[in-house]
Coordinates of C-alpha atoms (C1' of nucleotides) in Angstrom, one line a residue:
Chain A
X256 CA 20.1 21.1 -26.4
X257 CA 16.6 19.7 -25.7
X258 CA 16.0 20.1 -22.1
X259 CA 13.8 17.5 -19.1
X260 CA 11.5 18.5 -16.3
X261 CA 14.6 17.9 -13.3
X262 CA 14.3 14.8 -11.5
X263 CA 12.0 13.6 -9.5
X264 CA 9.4 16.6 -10.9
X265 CA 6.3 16.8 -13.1
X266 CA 4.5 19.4 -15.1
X267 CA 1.1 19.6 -14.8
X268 CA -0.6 19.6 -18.7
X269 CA -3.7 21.1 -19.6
X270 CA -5.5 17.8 -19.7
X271 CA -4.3 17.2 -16.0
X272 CA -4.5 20.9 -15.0
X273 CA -8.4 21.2 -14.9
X274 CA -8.4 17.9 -12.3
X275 CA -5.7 20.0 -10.1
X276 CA -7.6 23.4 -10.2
X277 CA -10.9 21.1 -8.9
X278 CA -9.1 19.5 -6.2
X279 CA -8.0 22.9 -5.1
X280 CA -11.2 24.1 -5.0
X281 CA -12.8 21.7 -3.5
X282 CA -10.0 21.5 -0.9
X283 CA -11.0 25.7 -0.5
X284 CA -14.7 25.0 -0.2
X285 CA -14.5 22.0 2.4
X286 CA -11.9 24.6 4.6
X287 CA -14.5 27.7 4.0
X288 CA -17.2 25.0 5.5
X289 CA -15.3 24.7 8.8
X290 CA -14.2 28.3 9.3
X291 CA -10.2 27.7 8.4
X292 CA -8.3 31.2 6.3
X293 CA -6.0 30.3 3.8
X294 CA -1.8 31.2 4.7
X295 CA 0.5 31.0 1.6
X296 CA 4.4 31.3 2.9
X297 CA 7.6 31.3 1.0
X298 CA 8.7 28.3 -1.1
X299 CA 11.9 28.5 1.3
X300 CA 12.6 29.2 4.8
X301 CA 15.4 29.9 7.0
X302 CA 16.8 26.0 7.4
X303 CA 17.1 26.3 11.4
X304 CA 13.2 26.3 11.1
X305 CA 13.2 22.9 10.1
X306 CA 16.1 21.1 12.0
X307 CA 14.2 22.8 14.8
X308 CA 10.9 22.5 14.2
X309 CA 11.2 18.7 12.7
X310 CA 13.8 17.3 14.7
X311 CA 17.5 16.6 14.0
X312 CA 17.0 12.9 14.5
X313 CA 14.1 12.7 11.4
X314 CA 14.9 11.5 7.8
X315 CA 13.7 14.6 6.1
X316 CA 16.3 16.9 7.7
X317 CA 19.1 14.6 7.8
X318 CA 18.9 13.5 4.0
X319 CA 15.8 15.2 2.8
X320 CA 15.9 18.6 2.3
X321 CA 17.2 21.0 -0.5
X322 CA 19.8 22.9 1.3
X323 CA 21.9 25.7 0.2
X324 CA 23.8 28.7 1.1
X325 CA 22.5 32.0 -1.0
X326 CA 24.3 34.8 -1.9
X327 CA 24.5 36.5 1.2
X328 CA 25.6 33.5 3.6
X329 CA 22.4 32.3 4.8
X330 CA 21.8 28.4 4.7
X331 CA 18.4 28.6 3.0
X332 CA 16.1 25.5 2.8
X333 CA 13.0 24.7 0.4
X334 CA 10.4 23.5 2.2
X335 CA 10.0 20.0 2.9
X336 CA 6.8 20.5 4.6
X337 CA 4.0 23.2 5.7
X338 CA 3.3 22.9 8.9
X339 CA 6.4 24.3 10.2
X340 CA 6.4 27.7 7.9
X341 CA 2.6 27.7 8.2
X342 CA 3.2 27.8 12.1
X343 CA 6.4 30.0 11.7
X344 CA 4.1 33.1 10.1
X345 CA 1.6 32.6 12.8
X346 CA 4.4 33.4 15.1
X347 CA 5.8 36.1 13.1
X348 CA 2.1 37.8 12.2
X349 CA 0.8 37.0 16.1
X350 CA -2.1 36.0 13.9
X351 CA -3.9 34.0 17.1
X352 CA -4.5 36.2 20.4
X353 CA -4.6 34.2 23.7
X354 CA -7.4 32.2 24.2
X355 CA -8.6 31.9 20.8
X356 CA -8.2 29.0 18.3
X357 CA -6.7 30.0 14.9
X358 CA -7.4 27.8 11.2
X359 CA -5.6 27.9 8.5
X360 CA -5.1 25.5 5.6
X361 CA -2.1 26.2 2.8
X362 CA -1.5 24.7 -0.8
X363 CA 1.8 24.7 -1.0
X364 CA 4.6 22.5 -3.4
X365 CA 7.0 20.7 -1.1
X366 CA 10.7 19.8 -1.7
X367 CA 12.6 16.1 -0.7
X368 CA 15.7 15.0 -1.9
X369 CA 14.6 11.6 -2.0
X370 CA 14.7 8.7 -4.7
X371 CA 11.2 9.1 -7.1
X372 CA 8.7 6.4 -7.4
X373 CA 5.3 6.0 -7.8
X374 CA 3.5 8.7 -5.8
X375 CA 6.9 9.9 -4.7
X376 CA 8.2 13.1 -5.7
X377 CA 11.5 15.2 -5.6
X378 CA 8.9 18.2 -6.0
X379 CA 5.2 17.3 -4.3
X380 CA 2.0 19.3 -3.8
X381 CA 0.3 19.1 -0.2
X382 CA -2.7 21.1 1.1
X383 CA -2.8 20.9 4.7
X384 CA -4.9 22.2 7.7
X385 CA -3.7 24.0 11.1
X386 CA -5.6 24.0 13.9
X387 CA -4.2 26.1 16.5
X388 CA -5.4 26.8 20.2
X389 CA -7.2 24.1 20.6
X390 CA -6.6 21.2 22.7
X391 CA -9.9 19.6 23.1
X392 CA -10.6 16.1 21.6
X393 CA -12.8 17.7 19.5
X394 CA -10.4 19.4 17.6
X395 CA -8.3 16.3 17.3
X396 CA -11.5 14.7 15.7
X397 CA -12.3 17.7 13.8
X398 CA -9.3 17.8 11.7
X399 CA -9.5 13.8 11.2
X400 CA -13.0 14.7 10.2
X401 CA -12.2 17.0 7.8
X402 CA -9.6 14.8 6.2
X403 CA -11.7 12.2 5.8
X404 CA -14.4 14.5 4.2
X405 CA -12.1 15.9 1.6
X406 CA -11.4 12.7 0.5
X407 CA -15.4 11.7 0.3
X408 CA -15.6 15.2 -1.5
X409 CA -13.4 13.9 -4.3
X410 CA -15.0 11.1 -4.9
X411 CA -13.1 8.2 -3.2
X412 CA -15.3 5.6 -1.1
X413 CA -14.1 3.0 1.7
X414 CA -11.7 5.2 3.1
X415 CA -11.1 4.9 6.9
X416 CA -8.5 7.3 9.1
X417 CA -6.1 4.8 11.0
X418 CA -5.4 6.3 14.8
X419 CA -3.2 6.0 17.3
X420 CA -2.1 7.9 20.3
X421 CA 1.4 8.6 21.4
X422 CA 0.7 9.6 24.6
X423 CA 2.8 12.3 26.4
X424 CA 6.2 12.7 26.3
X425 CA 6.4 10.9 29.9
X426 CA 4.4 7.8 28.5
X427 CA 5.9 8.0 25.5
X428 CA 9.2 7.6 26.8
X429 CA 8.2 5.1 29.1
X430 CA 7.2 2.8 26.1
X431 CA 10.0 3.6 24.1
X432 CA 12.3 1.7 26.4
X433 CA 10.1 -0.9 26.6
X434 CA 9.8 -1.7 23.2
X435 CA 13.4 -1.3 22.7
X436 CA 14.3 -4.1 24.9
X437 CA 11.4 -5.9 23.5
X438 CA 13.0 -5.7 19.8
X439 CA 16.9 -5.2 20.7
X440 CA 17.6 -9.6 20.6
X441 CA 15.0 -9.6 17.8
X442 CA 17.2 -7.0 15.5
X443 CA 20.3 -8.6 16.1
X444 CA 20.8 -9.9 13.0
X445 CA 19.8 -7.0 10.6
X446 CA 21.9 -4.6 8.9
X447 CA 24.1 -1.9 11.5
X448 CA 22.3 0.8 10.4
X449 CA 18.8 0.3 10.7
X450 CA 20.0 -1.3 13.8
X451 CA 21.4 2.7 14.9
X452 CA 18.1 4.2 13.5
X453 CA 16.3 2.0 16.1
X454 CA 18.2 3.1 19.3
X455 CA 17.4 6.6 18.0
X456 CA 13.7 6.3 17.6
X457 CA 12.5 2.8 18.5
X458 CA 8.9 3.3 17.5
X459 CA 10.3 3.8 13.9
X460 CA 10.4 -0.5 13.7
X461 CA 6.4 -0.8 14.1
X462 CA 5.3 0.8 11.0
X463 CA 8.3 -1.7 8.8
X464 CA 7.1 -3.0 5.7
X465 CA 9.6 -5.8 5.9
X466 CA 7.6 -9.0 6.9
X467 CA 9.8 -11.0 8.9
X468 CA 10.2 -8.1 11.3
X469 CA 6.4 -7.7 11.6
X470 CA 5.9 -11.4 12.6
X471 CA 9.0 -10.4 15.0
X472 CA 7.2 -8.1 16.3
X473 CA 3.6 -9.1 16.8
X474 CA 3.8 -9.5 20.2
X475 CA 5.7 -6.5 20.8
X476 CA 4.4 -4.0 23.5
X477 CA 1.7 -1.4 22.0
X478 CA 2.0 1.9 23.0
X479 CA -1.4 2.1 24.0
X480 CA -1.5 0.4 26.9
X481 CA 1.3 3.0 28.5
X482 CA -0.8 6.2 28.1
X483 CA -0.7 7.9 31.1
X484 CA -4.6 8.9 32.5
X485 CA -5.4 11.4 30.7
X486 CA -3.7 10.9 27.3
X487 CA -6.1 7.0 27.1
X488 CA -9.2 10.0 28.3
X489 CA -8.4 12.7 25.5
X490 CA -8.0 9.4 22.8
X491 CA -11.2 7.7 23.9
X492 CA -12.9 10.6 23.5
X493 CA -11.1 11.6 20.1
X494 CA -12.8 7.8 19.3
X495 CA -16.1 9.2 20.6
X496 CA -16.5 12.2 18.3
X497 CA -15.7 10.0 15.2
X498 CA -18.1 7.5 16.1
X499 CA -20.3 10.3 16.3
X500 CA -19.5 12.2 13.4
X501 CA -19.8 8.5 11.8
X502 CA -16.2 8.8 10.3
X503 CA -14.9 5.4 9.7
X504 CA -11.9 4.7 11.4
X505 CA -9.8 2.0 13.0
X506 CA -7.7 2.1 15.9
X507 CA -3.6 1.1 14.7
X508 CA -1.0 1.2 17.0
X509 CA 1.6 1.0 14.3
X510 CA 0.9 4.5 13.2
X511 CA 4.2 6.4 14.7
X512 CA 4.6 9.5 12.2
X513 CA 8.4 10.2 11.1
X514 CA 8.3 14.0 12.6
X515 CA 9.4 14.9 16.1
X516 CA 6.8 17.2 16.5
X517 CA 3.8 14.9 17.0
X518 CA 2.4 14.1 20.3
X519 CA -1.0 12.3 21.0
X520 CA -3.0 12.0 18.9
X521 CA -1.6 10.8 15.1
X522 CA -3.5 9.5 12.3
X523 CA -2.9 8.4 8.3
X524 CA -5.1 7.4 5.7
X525 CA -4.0 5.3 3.2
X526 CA -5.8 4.0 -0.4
X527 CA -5.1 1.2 -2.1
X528 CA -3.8 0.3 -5.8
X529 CA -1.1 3.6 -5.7
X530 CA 2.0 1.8 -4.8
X531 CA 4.0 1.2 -1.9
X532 CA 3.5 5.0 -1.0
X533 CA 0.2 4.7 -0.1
X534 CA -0.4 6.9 2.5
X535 CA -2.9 9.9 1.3
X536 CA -2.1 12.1 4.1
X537 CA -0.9 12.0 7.7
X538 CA -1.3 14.7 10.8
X539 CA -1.8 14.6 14.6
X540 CA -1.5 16.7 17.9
X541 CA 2.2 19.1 18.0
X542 CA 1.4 20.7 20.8
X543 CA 5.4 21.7 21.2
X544 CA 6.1 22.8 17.8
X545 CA 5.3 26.4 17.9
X546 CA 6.9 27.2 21.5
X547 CA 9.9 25.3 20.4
X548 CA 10.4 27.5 17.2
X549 CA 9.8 30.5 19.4
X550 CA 6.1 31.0 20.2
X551 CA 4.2 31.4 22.9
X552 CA 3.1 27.0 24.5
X553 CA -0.1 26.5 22.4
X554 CA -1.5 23.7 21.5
X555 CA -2.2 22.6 17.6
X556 CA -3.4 19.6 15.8
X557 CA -3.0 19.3 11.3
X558 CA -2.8 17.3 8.6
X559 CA -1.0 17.4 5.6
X560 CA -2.2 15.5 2.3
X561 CA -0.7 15.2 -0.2
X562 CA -2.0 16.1 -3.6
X563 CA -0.5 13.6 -6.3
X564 CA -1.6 10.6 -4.5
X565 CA -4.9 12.3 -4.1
X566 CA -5.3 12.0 -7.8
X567 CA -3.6 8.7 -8.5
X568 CA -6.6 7.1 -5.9
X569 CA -8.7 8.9 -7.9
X570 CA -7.6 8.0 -11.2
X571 CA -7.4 4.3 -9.9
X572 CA -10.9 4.1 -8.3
X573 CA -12.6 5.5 -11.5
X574 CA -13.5 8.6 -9.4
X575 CA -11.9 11.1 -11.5
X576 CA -14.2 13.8 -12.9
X577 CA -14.8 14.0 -17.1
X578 CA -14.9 17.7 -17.7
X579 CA -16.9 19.8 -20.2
X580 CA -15.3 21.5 -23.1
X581 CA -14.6 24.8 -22.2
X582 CA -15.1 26.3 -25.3
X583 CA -18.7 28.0 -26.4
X584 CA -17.9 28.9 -29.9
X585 CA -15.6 28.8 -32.8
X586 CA -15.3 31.0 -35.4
X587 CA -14.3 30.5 -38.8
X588 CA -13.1 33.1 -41.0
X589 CA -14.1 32.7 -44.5
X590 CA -13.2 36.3 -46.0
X591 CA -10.5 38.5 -46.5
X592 CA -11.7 40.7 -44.4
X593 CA -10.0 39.6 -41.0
X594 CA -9.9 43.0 -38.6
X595 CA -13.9 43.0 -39.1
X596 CA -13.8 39.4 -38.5
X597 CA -11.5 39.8 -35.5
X598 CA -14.0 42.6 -34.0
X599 CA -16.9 40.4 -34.3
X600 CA -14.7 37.8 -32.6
X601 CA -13.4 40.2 -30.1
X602 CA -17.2 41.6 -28.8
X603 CA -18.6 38.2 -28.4
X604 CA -15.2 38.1 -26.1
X605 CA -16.2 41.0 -24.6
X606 CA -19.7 40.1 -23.1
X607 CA -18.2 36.7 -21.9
X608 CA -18.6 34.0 -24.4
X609 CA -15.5 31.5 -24.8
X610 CA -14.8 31.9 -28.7
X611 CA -11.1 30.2 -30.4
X612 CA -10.0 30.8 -33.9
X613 CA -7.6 29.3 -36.3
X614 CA -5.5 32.5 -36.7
X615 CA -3.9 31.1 -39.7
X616 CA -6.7 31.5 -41.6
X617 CA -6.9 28.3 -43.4
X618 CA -9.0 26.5 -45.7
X619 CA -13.1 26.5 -44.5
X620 CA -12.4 22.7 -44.1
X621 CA -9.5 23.0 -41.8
X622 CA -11.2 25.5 -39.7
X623 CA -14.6 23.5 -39.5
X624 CA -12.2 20.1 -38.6
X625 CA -10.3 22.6 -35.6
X626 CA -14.4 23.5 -34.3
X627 CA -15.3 19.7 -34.1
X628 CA -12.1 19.2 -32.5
X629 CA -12.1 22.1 -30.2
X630 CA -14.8 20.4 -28.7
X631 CA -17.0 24.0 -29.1
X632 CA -20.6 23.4 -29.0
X633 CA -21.5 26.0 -31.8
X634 CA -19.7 27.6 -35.0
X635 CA -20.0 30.2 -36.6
X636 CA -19.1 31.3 -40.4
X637 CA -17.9 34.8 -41.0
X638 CA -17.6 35.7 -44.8
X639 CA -18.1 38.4 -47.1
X640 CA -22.1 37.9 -46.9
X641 CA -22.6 38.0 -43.2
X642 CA -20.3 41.2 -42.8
X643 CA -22.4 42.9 -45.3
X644 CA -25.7 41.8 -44.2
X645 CA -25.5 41.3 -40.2
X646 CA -26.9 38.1 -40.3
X647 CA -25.3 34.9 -39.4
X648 CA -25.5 31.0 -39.3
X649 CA -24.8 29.1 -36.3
X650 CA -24.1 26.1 -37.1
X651 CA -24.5 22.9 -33.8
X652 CA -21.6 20.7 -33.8
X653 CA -23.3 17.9 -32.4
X654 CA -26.2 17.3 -34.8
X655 CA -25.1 20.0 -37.6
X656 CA -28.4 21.6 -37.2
X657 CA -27.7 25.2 -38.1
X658 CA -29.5 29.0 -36.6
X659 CA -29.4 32.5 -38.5
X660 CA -28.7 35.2 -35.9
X661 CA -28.0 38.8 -36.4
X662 CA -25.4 41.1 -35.1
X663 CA -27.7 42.3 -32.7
X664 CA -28.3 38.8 -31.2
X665 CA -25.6 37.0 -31.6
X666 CA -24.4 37.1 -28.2
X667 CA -27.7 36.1 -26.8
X668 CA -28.8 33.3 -29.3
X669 CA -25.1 31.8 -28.2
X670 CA -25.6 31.2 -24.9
X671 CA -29.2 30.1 -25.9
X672 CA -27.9 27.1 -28.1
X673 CA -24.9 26.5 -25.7
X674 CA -27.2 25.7 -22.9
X675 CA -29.6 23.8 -24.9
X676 CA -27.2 21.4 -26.3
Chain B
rG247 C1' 21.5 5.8 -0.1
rC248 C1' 20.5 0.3 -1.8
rG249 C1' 18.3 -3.6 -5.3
rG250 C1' 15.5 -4.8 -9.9
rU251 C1' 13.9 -3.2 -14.7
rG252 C1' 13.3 -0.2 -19.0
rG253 C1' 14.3 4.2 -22.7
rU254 C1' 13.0 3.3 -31.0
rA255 C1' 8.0 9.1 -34.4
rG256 C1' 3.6 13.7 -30.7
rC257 C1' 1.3 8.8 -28.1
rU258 C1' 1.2 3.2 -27.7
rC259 C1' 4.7 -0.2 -29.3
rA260 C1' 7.3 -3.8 -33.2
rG261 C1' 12.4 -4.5 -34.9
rG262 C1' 17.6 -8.0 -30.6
rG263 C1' 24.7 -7.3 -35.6
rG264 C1' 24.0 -6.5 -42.4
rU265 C1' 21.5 -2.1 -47.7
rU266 C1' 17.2 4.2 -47.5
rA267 C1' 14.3 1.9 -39.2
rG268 C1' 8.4 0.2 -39.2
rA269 C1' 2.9 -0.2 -37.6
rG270 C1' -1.5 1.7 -35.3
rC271 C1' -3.4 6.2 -33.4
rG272 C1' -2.5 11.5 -33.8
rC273 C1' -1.0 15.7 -37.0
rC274 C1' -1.0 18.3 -42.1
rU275 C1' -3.0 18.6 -47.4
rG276 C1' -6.5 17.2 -50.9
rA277 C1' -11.3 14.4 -53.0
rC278 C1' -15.3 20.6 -58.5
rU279 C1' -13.4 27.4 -55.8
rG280 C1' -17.6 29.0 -48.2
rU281 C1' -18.8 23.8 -44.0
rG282 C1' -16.5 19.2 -39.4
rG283 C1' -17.2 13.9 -37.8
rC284 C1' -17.2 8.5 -41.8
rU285 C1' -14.3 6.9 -46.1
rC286 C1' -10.4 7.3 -49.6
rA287 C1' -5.6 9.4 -51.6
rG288 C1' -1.2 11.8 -50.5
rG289 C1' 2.4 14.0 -46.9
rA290 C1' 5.3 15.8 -42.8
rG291 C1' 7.6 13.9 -38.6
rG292 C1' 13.1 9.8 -35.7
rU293 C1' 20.4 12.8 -32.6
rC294 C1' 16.9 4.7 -32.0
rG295 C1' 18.1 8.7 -24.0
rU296 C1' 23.5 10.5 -23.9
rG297 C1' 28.9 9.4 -24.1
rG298 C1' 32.6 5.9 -25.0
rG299 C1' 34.1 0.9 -26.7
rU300 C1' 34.0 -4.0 -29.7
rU301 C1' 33.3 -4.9 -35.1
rC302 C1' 34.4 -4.5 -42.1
rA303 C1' 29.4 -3.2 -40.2
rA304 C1' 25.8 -1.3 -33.9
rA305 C1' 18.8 0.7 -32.8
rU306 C1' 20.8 -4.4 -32.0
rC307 C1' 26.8 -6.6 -28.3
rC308 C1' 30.0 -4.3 -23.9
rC309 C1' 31.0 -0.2 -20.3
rA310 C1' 29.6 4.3 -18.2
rU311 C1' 26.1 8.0 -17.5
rU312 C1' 21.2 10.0 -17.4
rC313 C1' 15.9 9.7 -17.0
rG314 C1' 11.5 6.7 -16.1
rC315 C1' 9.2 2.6 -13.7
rC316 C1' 9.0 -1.2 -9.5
rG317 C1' 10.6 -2.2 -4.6
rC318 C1' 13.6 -1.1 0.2
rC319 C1' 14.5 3.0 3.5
rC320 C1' 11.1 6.8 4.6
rC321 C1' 7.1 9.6 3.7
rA322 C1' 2.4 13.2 1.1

RNA sequence: GCGGUGGUAGCUCAGGGGUUAGAGCGCCUGACUGUGGCUCAGGAGGUCGUGGGUUCAAAUCCCAUUCGCCGCCCCA
């Protein structure tokens, strides 16, 4: 029985698994820069954290997530996102004391029962930020910052963060009803149930792909002319900071989010060329999320991004790094003798070089083929000769120039020709 | 959940009812016994996604199923 990777999921090979590693830590060194801790919670959670912390009315809990009973009668949920666990430990660990702002950021795999296409996932990878405590446009425009920044970090050019504000949850509801009877004549004639989906969360039609609707739409109310006072100040000033900062952005009212927990400020970034999934990441302001899933009221703002369509922008805008071989060495075994080969071997291990051999000990033209392939910058013959005199020939790869070093040396003249070449 | 499209060697693909299913690349071995890349000569490797059906005969036609890809919905 030959067994497939599940549906929907992906392994990560070792040609892909060096880009993945340098996203990740790049991801850590832009979050070190801005003073954010790294959280890593359980793959899954307690399900009542997520049809409470998302919202029963969202996609993700009501045909999303991974759901199961365990063993001992608990409904148990892999996560679908991070924000909600990463919120739900800050709770549990009290790690942020009144009147201080806490950061974190997570790496984290997430889980959607949803139908896989290009840069969409059953199984996906996001890295996210939290900012918590915090309710100053500043920290709005911070984490937009950041995600913009990461993105730069990578590599990718003529990104720009789209915003919008959703006001309060006054304004907001304000608008909904006004867009609703805006749109209900206009969605008369589509199908019953996106017609339902609508009456539950009207500001779901603005961000439809569907063109007809868009034209439908275009002189639909936009949201931000209900903010109340001080939800148009905190968003101006949001605008402020990034003009600033000189992060590229561009104001879209269309941006809604499809999570309850966003209010104010929201934001997405999205690249060309990856499909219709082209949003790179998405956050905003959830300043109810952690007192609704049991917390003290504090204010947050996040992002989550999601890592495969991170590196299918990359791999589409050229951007992608080459790497170096990792390899320093390869040694070939031309005697009989293979413990005293394997010792020599093992030493230069010992004091850090990156030495491969072919332990089947095959012909000296096999072996030399597996050096050029290995993509080792040096090799090195061990026979009969070198064991009993202590000196050896390095040969270079690249040019087949060769070096005699001794036992004594060998480590040192290794690194000495890897650097040079 | 809905619609479209595809699955033949490790990879990229040809073959579209008729004897032992092919190519390129990759892999292995060798070309005077311890030296790679180039060239040459050999070689290994395939349940033709899976299950059923039609037929004297199925990789090829039909049905189902599964997985991929593209899109819708929605999102990272």
């Amino acid at each position: 029985m030959r067994f497939q990777a599940p549906r929907g999921t992906e392994d990560v090979v070792p040609n892909e698994s060096r880009t993945w590693v340098w996203l990740e830590q790049t991801f850590r060194e832009l979050c070190h820069r801005y003073g954010y801790s790294e959280v890593r919670t359980p793959t899954f959670e307690d399900t009542g954290l997520f049809t409470r912390g998302l919202g029963e009315g969202t996609d993700i809990v009501n045909k999303e997530m991974y759901t199961f009973v365990d063993r001992g009668g608990r409904s148990i949920t892999l996560k679908p996102e991070g924000t909600a666990p990463a919120i739900r430990a800050y709770v549990e660990h009290s790690l942020g004391s009144q009147g201080q702002i806490t950061k974190l950021f997570y790496v984290t795999p997430i889980f959607r029962y949803e139908r896989p296409q290009k840069g969409r996932l059953r199984e996906a990878h996001q890295t996210g930020l939290e900012l918590i405590g915090a309710q100053t446009p500043e920290s709005d425009a911070e984490v937009i910052e950041m995600s913009v920044r990461f993105y730069e970090m990578l590599g990718l050019r003529n990104l720009a963060a789209r915003i919008n504000s959703l006001g309060s949850n006054e304004s907001r509801k304000t608008y909904r009803e006004a867009l609703l009877e805006h749109a209900r004549p206009l969605l008369a004639d589509l199908p019953t149930e996106f017609r339902e989906r609508c009456e539950k969360n009207p500001l779901r039609i603005l961000d439809s792909k569907d063109e007809t609707l868009r034209e439908r739409l275009t002189d639909a109310p936009v949201i931000l002319n209900y903010l109340d006072d001080e939800s148009r100040r905190h968003f101006e000033a949001i605008q402020g900071c990034l003009s600033a900062l000189d992060i590229p952005y561009v104001v879209d009212p269309r941006i809604v989010r499809g999570l309850d927990y966003y209010t104010g400020c929201v934001f997405e970034i999205h690249a060309e060329g990856i499909g219709a999934q082209s949003a790179l990441c998405g956050g905003g302001r959830y300043d109810g999320l952690i007192e609704e899933i049991g917390g003290p009221p504090t204010p947050a703002v996040g992002v989550a991004m999601g890592i495969e369509r991170a590196l299918l922008a990359l791999e589409v805008s050229g951007a992608a790094p080459a790497f170096e071989p990792l390899l320093h060495l390869f040694a070939v075994c031309l005697t009989e003798r293979h413990a005293e080969f394997c010792k020599i071997v093992s030493q230069l291990r010992g004091q850090g070089i990156r030495v491969d051999t072919d332990l089947q000990f095959r012909s000296a033209k096999s072996q030399f083929r597996q050096a050029d392939k290995s993509g080792a910058s040096l090799a090195l013959a061990i026979g009969d000769d070198e064991l009993d005199s202590g000196t050896f020939k390095l040969k270079r790869l690249a040019d087949g120039a060769e070096f005699t070093s001794t036992a004594d040396t060998l480590y040192e003249d290794t690194l000495a020709y890897v650097s040079r070449s």
